[in-house]
Amino acid sequence: MKKNDVRHENALINVQKMLGYHFKRTDFLQQALTHRSYSALHNERFEFIGDSILNYSVAKMLFQAFPRLTEGELSRMRANLVNQDTLAQIAAELRIGDALLLGSGELKSGGFRRPSILADAMEALFAAVSFDADFNTAEAVVRRLYAERIRHINPQDSGKDAKTRLQEGLQARHMPLPKYRIVDQIGEGQDQQFVVQCDLGETGFQTEATGHSRREAEQQTAQTALDWMEKHFPLAKTRKK
Amino acid sequence: MKKNDVRHENALINVQKMLGYHFKRTDFLQQALTHRSYSALHNERFEFIGDSILNYSVAKMLFQAFPRLTEGELSRMRANLVNQDTLAQIAAELRIGDALLLGSGELKSGGFRRPSILADAMEALFAAVSFDADFNTAEAVVRRLYAERIRHINPQDSGKDAKTRLQEGLQARHMPLPKYRIVDQIGEGQDQQFVVQCDLGETGFQTEATGHSRREAEQQTAQTALDWMEKHFPLAKTRKK
């Protein structure tokens, strides 16, 4: 076995361990991890199925966890949980990038850490599990991966993103609104990253974050600012409804 | 039992027969058929779950039926199959309207035949089946309802709608392009219907259709024109790829 083959074999073993699922047919696993730049037998059709497994599984988790929220609130929550940013984050935690099969161009340009490629592979993996076992097994994989994230959702936020919650939190405290500023752009093309600063004005608090999109970086700075605000300026407990 | 109660009971029995599923818990069935104008325990949260059951089930049917189509082609096909028009059509075939629980305002304004209300109830029913039985049973209901529709898809159309196929068919035959014209609008507000004419110019063929939206009526006239064109101006069989 060549050194690269051994490395890829180990990466496949690791992905299965992280997913909590062992494949009977490794061809399904391989295809889920194959980008279109590598082979005609790539993961895009899998992604079509995996996307809907993810949507259903997260929908059901939210439906069960938040019996009092409306359809609109549940939809917004789900959108935050199944978007590219979150999927790419999960893929990074599972080290999916090490197991990807990419064409040489994508390989050189760092495709193994590109959010869109990681997110697509993540969805394709859910489909691969459903093909290798069944729908319910794939749903169980999604539930395991999302359990912690859903436990940490505050239903009063109703799926609002960090920027919105920060703005509302500052308004409730009569504090000045945040200013977001791009302070740097690193890399080029699909590899570009944005460094964004969030400035809370006269409070003196500033924070920076890096992301593959301006939006992603802004949301991250907002989350940090939100944590800081809630720690240092706690509101009196609000009455339960 | 009052006359209306008896009528509603019969409608519920009929819906279950048409779905091919008998509910153990009729409260699930009732809630799926309850519009928000009738009760706070309405079907919108069910719809959130049912929508994703429908999306997955149709995705899988298409994935299996068309092994050579790309993700994009499958997505377009699915969009045509799960949109409001198609769902409302299925709901009408199943006579869901007779079983709906609507507030008096909606009842008077003909809510029981409004496409959006019918489509939402249809999705909510898929969720209700999954709650009463399980996901796989709900998937089986969707598969049964969509089997014929998917059998009739021509994969070469790759999910293109009737207007697009008509235009391409006419171009391939060097025939003039169609003209669509609204010839009448019936009713008001949410009950409004459009009568649209499709005119194939010098061929002399004209057809009309009525729909709840201009788009719906146009698509229907296009389908009729398409059938006419394919019957009277057949193309020589094209080579298989």
Short mmCIF file of C-alpha atoms in Angstrom, two decimals:
data_model
loop_
_atom_site.label_atom_id
_atom_site.label_comp_id
_atom_site.label_asym_id
_atom_site.label_seq_id
_atom_site.Cartn_x
_atom_site.Cartn_y
_atom_site.Cartn_z
CA MET A 1 0.00 0.00 0.00
CA LYS A 2 1.24 3.44 -0.86
CA LYS A 3 1.61 6.02 1.87
CA ASN A 4 -1.31 8.08 0.54
CA ASP A 5 -3.57 5.03 0.36
CA VAL A 6 -2.81 4.23 3.98
CA ARG A 7 -3.55 7.80 4.96
CA HIS A 8 -6.87 7.72 3.11
CA GLU A 9 -7.80 4.36 4.64
CA ASN A 10 -7.17 5.79 8.09
CA ALA A 11 -9.23 8.85 7.27
CA LEU A 12 -12.14 6.63 6.21
CA ILE A 13 -11.91 4.65 9.43
CA ASN A 14 -11.94 7.89 11.38
CA VAL A 15 -14.97 9.32 9.54
CA GLN A 16 -16.97 6.20 10.35
CA LYS A 17 -15.93 6.41 13.99
CA MET A 18 -16.93 10.08 14.14
CA LEU A 19 -20.28 9.39 12.43
CA GLY A 20 -20.92 6.51 14.80
CA TYR A 21 -21.71 4.30 11.85
CA HIS A 22 -19.72 1.49 10.23
CA PHE A 23 -20.36 0.99 6.50
CA LYS A 24 -20.99 -2.45 5.06
CA ARG A 25 -20.50 -1.11 1.53
CA THR A 26 -17.50 1.19 1.51
CA ASP A 27 -18.33 2.19 -2.07
CA PHE A 28 -21.23 4.23 -0.67
CA LEU A 29 -18.88 5.90 1.81
CA GLN A 30 -16.31 6.56 -0.93
CA GLN A 31 -18.86 8.09 -3.29
CA ALA A 32 -20.19 10.38 -0.55
CA LEU A 33 -16.66 11.73 -0.10
CA THR A 34 -15.92 12.11 -3.81
CA HIS A 35 -15.99 15.61 -5.26
CA ARG A 36 -16.97 16.03 -8.91
CA SER A 37 -13.41 17.16 -9.69
CA TYR A 38 -12.12 13.68 -8.81
CA SER A 39 -14.47 11.25 -10.57
CA ALA A 40 -17.69 11.01 -12.57
CA LEU A 41 -19.03 8.90 -9.73
CA HIS A 42 -19.21 11.87 -7.40
CA ASN A 43 -21.40 12.85 -4.47
CA GLU A 44 -23.87 15.33 -5.96
CA ARG A 45 -26.80 12.95 -6.39
CA PHE A 46 -26.18 11.68 -2.85
CA GLU A 47 -26.29 15.27 -1.65
CA PHE A 48 -29.79 15.66 -3.15
CA ILE A 49 -31.04 12.84 -0.90
CA GLY A 50 -28.91 13.75 2.10
CA ASP A 51 -30.20 17.31 2.14
CA SER A 52 -33.76 16.08 2.63
CA ILE A 53 -32.75 13.55 5.31
CA LEU A 54 -31.07 16.40 7.18
CA ASN A 55 -34.07 18.70 6.76
CA TYR A 56 -36.53 16.15 8.08
CA SER A 57 -34.35 14.98 10.96
CA VAL A 58 -33.61 18.48 12.24
CA ALA A 59 -37.26 19.51 11.70
CA LYS A 60 -38.42 16.64 13.87
CA MET A 61 -35.87 17.38 16.61
CA LEU A 62 -37.02 21.00 16.75
CA PHE A 63 -40.70 20.01 16.62
CA GLN A 64 -40.17 17.78 19.64
CA ALA A 65 -37.88 20.14 21.55
CA PHE A 66 -40.04 23.26 21.15
CA PRO A 67 -43.72 22.33 21.38
CA ARG A 68 -44.82 25.95 21.69
CA LEU A 69 -43.03 27.53 18.75
CA THR A 70 -44.80 28.35 15.52
CA GLU A 71 -43.99 26.88 12.13
CA GLY A 72 -42.24 30.13 11.16
CA GLU A 73 -40.04 30.11 14.24
CA LEU A 74 -39.15 26.45 13.71
CA SER A 75 -38.31 27.15 10.06
CA ARG A 76 -35.94 29.97 10.96
CA MET A 77 -34.26 27.82 13.58
CA ARG A 78 -33.80 25.02 11.12
CA ALA A 79 -32.38 27.35 8.48
CA ASN A 80 -29.61 28.30 10.93
CA LEU A 81 -28.89 24.66 11.72
CA VAL A 82 -28.75 23.22 8.21
CA ASN A 83 -26.98 26.06 6.41
CA GLN A 84 -23.53 25.73 4.87
CA ASP A 85 -21.74 27.35 7.80
CA THR A 86 -23.10 24.91 10.37
CA LEU A 87 -22.64 21.87 8.13
CA ALA A 88 -19.06 22.86 7.33
CA GLN A 89 -18.42 23.32 11.03
CA ILE A 90 -19.72 19.83 11.79
CA ALA A 91 -17.66 18.43 8.90
CA ALA A 92 -14.58 20.11 10.34
CA GLU A 93 -15.26 18.62 13.79
CA LEU A 94 -15.54 15.19 12.16
CA ARG A 95 -12.36 15.85 10.13
CA ILE A 96 -14.20 15.02 6.88
CA GLY A 97 -11.64 17.08 4.96
CA ASP A 98 -8.93 14.44 5.48
CA ALA A 99 -11.11 11.80 3.80
CA LEU A 100 -12.27 13.80 0.77
CA LEU A 101 -11.38 12.67 -2.74
CA LEU A 102 -10.62 15.80 -4.78
CA GLY A 103 -9.20 16.48 -8.22
CA SER A 104 -5.66 17.80 -8.26
CA GLY A 105 -6.78 21.40 -8.91
CA GLU A 106 -9.14 21.41 -5.93
CA LEU A 107 -6.52 19.68 -3.84
CA LYS A 108 -3.93 22.34 -4.51
CA SER A 109 -6.34 25.21 -3.90
CA GLY A 110 -7.32 23.82 -0.50
CA GLY A 111 -10.70 22.33 -1.45
CA PHE A 112 -10.54 20.03 1.59
CA ARG A 113 -11.32 22.97 3.82
CA ARG A 114 -13.72 24.85 1.56
CA PRO A 115 -17.08 25.18 3.38
CA SER A 116 -19.22 24.36 0.33
CA ILE A 117 -17.31 21.14 -0.40
CA LEU A 118 -17.37 20.11 3.25
CA ALA A 119 -21.08 20.85 3.64
CA ASP A 120 -21.96 18.93 0.46
CA ALA A 121 -19.94 15.91 1.58
CA MET A 122 -21.65 16.03 4.97
CA GLU A 123 -25.08 15.85 3.34
CA ALA A 124 -23.90 13.10 0.97
CA LEU A 125 -22.76 11.07 3.99
CA PHE A 126 -26.28 11.12 5.44
CA ALA A 127 -27.56 9.70 2.15
CA ALA A 128 -24.80 7.08 2.07
CA VAL A 129 -25.83 5.86 5.53
CA SER A 130 -29.45 5.61 4.40
CA PHE A 131 -28.41 3.56 1.36
CA ASP A 132 -26.11 1.29 3.37
CA ALA A 133 -28.63 0.79 6.19
CA ASP A 134 -31.95 2.64 6.08
CA PHE A 135 -33.57 6.00 6.63
CA ASN A 136 -33.93 5.58 10.37
CA THR A 137 -30.22 4.86 10.81
CA ALA A 138 -29.36 7.99 8.84
CA GLU A 139 -31.79 9.99 10.98
CA ALA A 140 -30.09 8.64 14.11
CA VAL A 141 -26.72 9.84 12.80
CA VAL A 142 -28.12 13.34 12.24
CA ARG A 143 -29.72 13.36 15.69
CA ARG A 144 -26.43 12.44 17.34
CA LEU A 145 -24.55 15.17 15.47
CA TYR A 146 -27.14 17.84 16.26
CA ALA A 147 -28.16 16.86 19.82
CA GLU A 148 -25.80 19.28 21.59
CA ARG A 149 -26.50 22.15 19.20
CA ILE A 150 -30.24 21.84 19.70
CA ARG A 151 -29.91 21.50 23.47
CA HIS A 152 -28.15 24.86 23.52
CA ILE A 153 -30.79 26.78 21.59
CA ASN A 154 -32.66 29.34 23.62
CA PRO A 155 -36.29 29.07 22.42
CA GLN A 156 -36.85 32.74 23.21
CA ASP A 157 -34.39 33.56 20.46
CA SER A 158 -36.68 31.66 18.08
CA GLY A 159 -33.98 30.98 15.58
CA LYS A 160 -32.70 34.53 15.41
CA ASP A 161 -29.06 34.80 14.43
CA ALA A 162 -26.32 36.20 16.66
CA LYS A 163 -26.31 39.67 15.06
CA THR A 164 -30.05 40.07 15.62
CA ARG A 165 -29.82 38.83 19.20
CA LEU A 166 -26.89 41.13 19.92
CA GLN A 167 -28.77 44.12 18.55
CA GLU A 168 -31.89 43.28 20.57
CA GLY A 169 -29.82 42.64 23.69
CA LEU A 170 -28.04 45.99 23.40
CA GLN A 171 -31.32 47.81 22.80
CA ALA A 172 -32.86 46.17 25.88
CA ARG A 173 -29.89 47.48 27.88
CA HIS A 174 -30.00 50.95 26.30
CA MET A 175 -26.47 50.40 25.06
CA PRO A 176 -25.09 51.72 21.73
CA LEU A 177 -25.45 49.46 18.69
CA PRO A 178 -22.46 47.50 17.31
CA LYS A 179 -20.37 48.54 14.34
CA TYR A 180 -19.02 45.81 12.03
CA ARG A 181 -15.94 46.49 9.94
CA ILE A 182 -13.89 44.31 7.58
CA VAL A 183 -10.32 44.75 8.81
CA ASP A 184 -8.59 42.28 6.49
CA GLN A 185 -9.10 39.90 3.59
CA ILE A 186 -6.79 36.90 3.42
CA GLY A 187 -6.24 34.65 0.41
CA GLU A 188 -7.91 34.78 -2.97
CA GLY A 189 -10.83 33.38 -4.93
CA GLN A 190 -12.67 30.51 -3.28
CA ASP A 191 -10.06 30.41 -0.52
CA GLN A 192 -10.65 33.98 0.55
CA GLN A 193 -11.23 34.69 4.21
CA PHE A 194 -12.59 37.79 5.88
CA VAL A 195 -11.44 39.26 9.16
CA VAL A 196 -14.26 41.26 10.68
CA GLN A 197 -14.26 43.45 13.75
CA CYS A 198 -17.29 44.08 15.94
CA ASP A 199 -17.04 47.28 17.96
CA LEU A 200 -19.39 48.02 20.86
CA GLY A 201 -18.51 51.70 20.93
CA GLU A 202 -18.26 53.47 24.28
CA THR A 203 -18.33 50.22 26.24
CA GLY A 204 -14.81 49.75 24.86
CA PHE A 205 -15.42 46.13 23.86
CA GLN A 206 -14.01 44.99 20.52
CA THR A 207 -13.64 41.54 19.03
CA GLU A 208 -12.46 40.05 15.76
CA ALA A 209 -13.25 36.85 13.89
CA THR A 210 -12.23 35.21 10.62
CA GLY A 211 -14.68 33.51 8.28
CA HIS A 212 -15.08 32.27 4.74
CA SER A 213 -17.71 34.93 4.19
CA ARG A 214 -18.28 38.35 5.61
CA ARG A 215 -21.57 37.11 7.05
CA GLU A 216 -19.93 34.17 8.78
CA ALA A 217 -17.24 36.35 10.34
CA GLU A 218 -19.80 38.95 11.45
CA GLN A 219 -21.98 36.31 13.07
CA GLN A 220 -18.98 34.98 14.96
CA THR A 221 -17.98 38.38 16.29
CA ALA A 222 -21.60 39.01 17.25
CA GLN A 223 -21.71 35.75 19.20
CA THR A 224 -18.55 36.69 21.13
CA ALA A 225 -19.93 40.17 21.83
CA LEU A 226 -23.24 38.64 22.91
CA ASP A 227 -21.50 36.34 25.40
CA TRP A 228 -19.54 39.28 26.76
CA MET A 229 -22.63 41.46 27.05
CA GLU A 230 -24.68 38.77 28.82
CA LYS A 231 -21.86 38.10 31.26
CA HIS A 232 -21.10 41.72 32.12
CA PHE A 233 -24.56 43.28 31.82
CA PRO A 234 -26.98 40.57 32.90
CA LEU A 235 -30.63 41.54 32.66
CA ALA A 236 -32.98 40.88 35.56
CA LYS A 237 -34.62 37.50 34.94
CA THR A 238 -37.69 37.90 32.82
CA ARG A 239 -40.95 36.39 33.90
CA LYS A 240 -41.80 33.05 32.32
CA LYS A 241 -44.75 33.09 30.00
CA MET B 1 -75.35 13.47 15.81
CA LYS B 2 -76.01 16.62 13.87
CA LYS B 3 -76.17 16.51 10.13
CA ASN B 4 -72.89 18.44 9.81
CA ASP B 5 -71.12 16.12 12.23
CA VAL B 6 -72.22 13.12 10.22
CA ARG B 7 -71.01 14.75 7.04
CA HIS B 8 -67.63 15.51 8.61
CA GLU B 9 -67.32 11.98 9.97
CA ASN B 10 -67.96 10.60 6.50
CA ALA B 11 -65.40 12.98 5.02
CA LEU B 12 -62.80 11.77 7.54
CA ILE B 13 -63.50 8.16 6.66
CA ASN B 14 -63.13 8.98 2.98
CA VAL B 15 -59.81 10.82 3.47
CA GLN B 16 -58.35 7.79 5.25
CA LYS B 17 -59.58 5.51 2.47
CA MET B 18 -58.04 7.76 -0.17
CA LEU B 19 -54.74 8.00 1.72
CA GLY B 20 -54.71 4.24 2.13
CA TYR B 21 -54.07 4.70 5.84
CA HIS B 22 -56.35 4.22 8.83
CA PHE B 23 -55.58 6.41 11.85
CA LYS B 24 -55.38 4.95 15.35
CA ARG B 25 -55.40 8.45 16.85
CA THR B 26 -58.03 10.52 15.05
CA ASP B 27 -56.82 13.63 16.92
CA PHE B 28 -53.75 13.59 14.65
CA LEU B 29 -55.99 13.34 11.59
CA GLN B 30 -58.23 16.13 12.87
CA GLN B 31 -55.35 18.49 13.60
CA ALA B 32 -53.86 17.91 10.14
CA LEU B 33 -57.16 19.05 8.66
CA THR B 34 -57.60 22.06 10.93
CA HIS B 35 -56.89 25.48 9.48
CA ARG B 36 -55.63 28.22 11.79
CA SER B 37 -58.92 30.07 11.31
CA TYR B 38 -60.78 27.24 13.10
CA SER B 39 -58.73 26.48 16.19
CA ALA B 40 -55.46 27.25 17.96
CA LEU B 41 -54.63 23.57 17.57
CA HIS B 42 -54.15 23.94 13.82
CA ASN B 43 -52.03 22.20 11.23
CA GLU B 44 -49.12 24.59 10.67
CA ARG B 45 -46.58 22.83 12.84
CA PHE B 46 -47.59 19.53 11.22
CA GLU B 47 -47.03 21.11 7.83
CA PHE B 48 -43.43 21.93 8.83
CA ILE B 49 -42.77 18.21 9.35
CA GLY B 50 -44.91 17.01 6.44
CA ASP B 51 -43.12 19.24 3.98
CA SER B 52 -39.82 17.51 4.74
CA ILE B 53 -41.37 14.03 4.58
CA LEU B 54 -42.70 14.91 1.14
CA ASN B 55 -39.38 16.35 -0.01
CA TYR B 56 -37.43 13.28 1.04
CA SER B 57 -39.93 10.75 -0.30
CA VAL B 58 -40.21 12.37 -3.73
CA ALA B 59 -36.43 12.91 -3.85
CA LYS B 60 -35.86 9.21 -3.27
CA MET B 61 -38.43 8.17 -5.88
CA LEU B 62 -36.75 10.39 -8.48
CA PHE B 63 -33.26 9.25 -7.43
CA GLN B 64 -34.32 5.64 -8.01
CA ALA B 65 -36.34 6.26 -11.18
CA PHE B 66 -33.70 8.36 -12.97
CA PRO B 67 -30.24 7.00 -12.23
CA ARG B 68 -28.60 9.09 -14.94
CA LEU B 69 -29.95 12.53 -14.13
CA THR B 70 -27.87 15.12 -12.31
CA GLU B 71 -28.67 16.65 -8.96
CA GLY B 72 -29.84 19.84 -10.69
CA GLU B 73 -32.23 17.96 -12.98
CA LEU B 74 -33.62 15.97 -10.06
CA SER B 75 -34.11 19.17 -8.06
CA ARG B 76 -36.08 20.84 -10.84
CA MET B 77 -38.24 17.74 -11.26
CA ARG B 78 -38.95 17.64 -7.58
CA ALA B 79 -39.82 21.33 -7.47
CA ASN B 80 -42.56 20.67 -10.03
CA LEU B 81 -43.89 17.71 -8.04
CA VAL B 82 -44.01 19.23 -4.57
CA ASN B 83 -45.22 22.72 -5.44
CA GLN B 84 -48.56 24.13 -4.35
CA ASP B 85 -50.27 23.43 -7.67
CA THR B 86 -49.47 19.72 -7.64
CA LEU B 87 -50.24 19.28 -3.95
CA ALA B 88 -53.58 21.09 -4.31
CA GLN B 89 -54.39 18.86 -7.29
CA ILE B 90 -53.68 15.71 -5.25
CA ALA B 91 -55.72 17.12 -2.37
CA ALA B 92 -58.62 17.73 -4.76
CA GLU B 93 -58.38 14.16 -6.09
CA LEU B 94 -58.52 12.91 -2.50
CA ARG B 95 -61.42 15.29 -1.70
CA ILE B 96 -59.53 16.74 1.26
CA GLY B 97 -61.62 19.91 0.99
CA ASP B 98 -64.72 18.14 2.33
CA ALA B 99 -62.87 17.18 5.50
CA LEU B 100 -61.22 20.53 6.30
CA LEU B 101 -62.07 22.37 9.50
CA LEU B 102 -62.21 26.08 8.67
CA GLY B 103 -63.28 29.19 10.51
CA SER B 104 -66.56 30.70 9.35
CA GLY B 105 -64.86 33.45 7.33
CA GLU B 106 -62.73 31.00 5.40
CA LEU B 107 -65.70 28.70 4.98
CA LYS B 108 -67.81 31.44 3.39
CA SER B 109 -65.03 32.58 1.09
CA GLY B 110 -64.51 29.08 -0.25
CA GLY B 111 -61.35 28.21 1.70
CA PHE B 112 -62.06 24.50 1.18
CA ARG B 113 -60.98 24.81 -2.42
CA ARG B 114 -58.16 27.34 -2.01
CA PRO B 115 -54.92 25.77 -3.31
CA SER B 116 -52.73 27.05 -0.46
CA ILE B 117 -55.06 25.66 2.21
CA LEU B 118 -55.40 22.33 0.39
CA ALA B 119 -51.65 22.01 -0.16
CA ASP B 120 -50.89 22.81 3.48
CA ALA B 121 -53.40 20.24 4.71
CA MET B 122 -51.92 17.66 2.37
CA GLU B 123 -48.46 18.16 3.85
CA ALA B 124 -49.89 18.13 7.38
CA LEU B 125 -51.51 14.78 6.63
CA PHE B 126 -48.13 13.23 5.79
CA ALA B 127 -46.87 14.40 9.19
CA ALA B 128 -49.98 13.06 10.93
CA VAL B 129 -49.38 9.62 9.42
CA SER B 130 -45.77 9.70 10.62
CA PHE B 131 -46.91 10.59 14.16
CA ASP B 132 -49.65 7.96 14.19
CA ALA B 133 -47.44 5.24 12.72
CA ASP B 134 -43.87 6.08 11.72
CA PHE B 135 -41.79 7.77 9.07
CA ASN B 136 -41.74 4.76 6.76
CA THR B 137 -45.52 4.52 6.71
CA ALA B 138 -45.79 8.20 5.82
CA GLU B 139 -43.22 7.69 3.06
CA ALA B 140 -45.29 4.80 1.71
CA VAL B 141 -48.36 7.06 1.55
CA VAL B 142 -46.41 9.66 -0.44
CA ARG B 143 -45.03 6.98 -2.76
CA ARG B 144 -48.52 5.67 -3.49
CA LEU B 145 -49.86 9.16 -4.23
CA TYR B 146 -46.95 10.05 -6.52
CA ALA B 147 -46.31 6.70 -8.26
CA GLU B 148 -48.37 7.48 -11.36
CA ARG B 149 -47.09 11.04 -11.68
CA ILE B 150 -43.49 9.90 -11.57
CA ARG B 151 -44.10 7.04 -14.01
CA HIS B 152 -45.34 9.60 -16.53
CA ILE B 153 -42.31 11.88 -16.37
CA ASN B 154 -40.21 11.92 -19.50
CA PRO B 155 -36.61 12.03 -18.23
CA GLN B 156 -35.52 13.90 -21.34
CA ASP B 157 -37.63 16.80 -20.15
CA SER B 158 -35.51 16.84 -16.99
CA GLY B 159 -38.12 18.57 -14.95
CA LYS B 160 -38.81 21.36 -17.39
CA ASP B 161 -42.28 22.80 -17.13
CA ALA B 162 -44.89 22.63 -19.89
CA LYS B 163 -44.28 26.17 -21.19
CA THR B 164 -40.57 25.49 -21.60
CA ARG B 165 -41.18 22.14 -23.29
CA LEU B 166 -43.77 23.68 -25.61
CA GLN B 167 -41.38 26.45 -26.61
CA GLU B 168 -38.54 23.99 -27.24
CA GLY B 169 -40.85 21.63 -29.14
CA LEU B 170 -42.07 24.44 -31.40
CA GLN B 171 -38.52 25.65 -32.05
CA ALA B 172 -37.43 22.11 -32.97
CA ARG B 173 -40.27 22.05 -35.52
CA HIS B 174 -39.54 25.55 -36.81
CA MET B 175 -43.02 26.59 -35.80
CA PRO B 176 -44.00 30.04 -34.44
CA LEU B 177 -43.81 30.56 -30.67
CA PRO B 178 -46.98 30.62 -28.54
CA LYS B 179 -48.72 33.73 -27.30
CA TYR B 180 -50.34 33.67 -23.83
CA ARG B 181 -53.15 36.07 -23.05
CA ILE B 182 -55.37 36.52 -19.97
CA VAL B 183 -58.91 36.49 -21.40
CA ASP B 184 -60.86 36.65 -18.15
CA GLN B 185 -60.57 36.98 -14.39
CA ILE B 186 -63.29 35.35 -12.32
CA GLY B 187 -64.00 36.02 -8.65
CA GLU B 188 -62.15 38.24 -6.23
CA GLY B 189 -59.38 38.22 -3.68
CA GLN B 190 -58.08 34.81 -2.70
CA ASP B 191 -60.82 33.19 -4.74
CA GLN B 192 -59.77 34.80 -7.97
CA GLN B 193 -59.32 32.61 -11.03
CA PHE B 194 -57.57 33.38 -14.29
CA VAL B 195 -58.67 32.25 -17.73
CA VAL B 196 -55.67 32.16 -20.02
CA GLN B 197 -55.51 31.52 -23.73
CA CYS B 198 -52.55 29.97 -25.52
CA ASP B 199 -52.42 30.81 -29.22
CA LEU B 200 -50.13 28.93 -31.61
CA GLY B 201 -50.47 31.57 -34.32
CA GLU B 202 -50.61 30.50 -37.95
CA THR B 203 -51.15 26.83 -37.05
CA GLY B 204 -54.62 27.98 -35.99
CA PHE B 205 -54.53 26.09 -32.69
CA GLN B 206 -55.92 27.86 -29.63
CA THR B 207 -56.73 26.57 -26.18
CA GLU B 208 -57.93 28.01 -22.88
CA ALA B 209 -57.53 26.99 -19.26
CA THR B 210 -58.60 28.29 -15.87
CA GLY B 211 -56.33 28.40 -12.84
CA HIS B 212 -55.91 29.99 -9.43
CA SER B 213 -52.87 31.82 -10.73
CA ARG B 214 -51.85 33.12 -14.09
CA ARG B 215 -48.88 30.77 -14.00
CA GLU B 216 -51.07 27.75 -13.29
CA ALA B 217 -53.47 28.56 -16.12
CA GLU B 218 -50.61 29.19 -18.57
CA GLN B 219 -48.96 25.89 -17.71
CA GLN B 220 -52.22 24.08 -18.30
CA THR B 221 -52.77 25.65 -21.72
CA ALA B 222 -49.14 24.88 -22.58
CA GLN B 223 -49.65 21.22 -21.67
CA THR B 224 -52.73 20.99 -23.90
CA ALA B 225 -50.89 22.70 -26.76
CA LEU B 226 -47.92 20.40 -26.22
CA ASP B 227 -50.12 17.31 -26.49
CA TRP B 228 -51.70 18.69 -29.66
CA MET B 229 -48.32 19.53 -31.19
CA GLU B 230 -46.81 16.13 -30.41
CA LYS B 231 -49.84 14.37 -31.88
CA HIS B 232 -50.07 16.39 -35.10
CA PHE B 233 -46.41 17.18 -35.71
CA PRO B 234 -44.48 14.17 -34.44
CA LEU B 235 -40.72 14.46 -34.70
CA ALA B 236 -38.66 11.63 -36.17
CA LYS B 237 -37.44 9.47 -33.27
CA THR B 238 -34.24 10.89 -31.88
CA ARG B 239 -31.21 8.73 -31.40
CA LYS B 240 -30.67 7.42 -27.89
CA LYS B 241 -27.64 8.82 -26.12
#
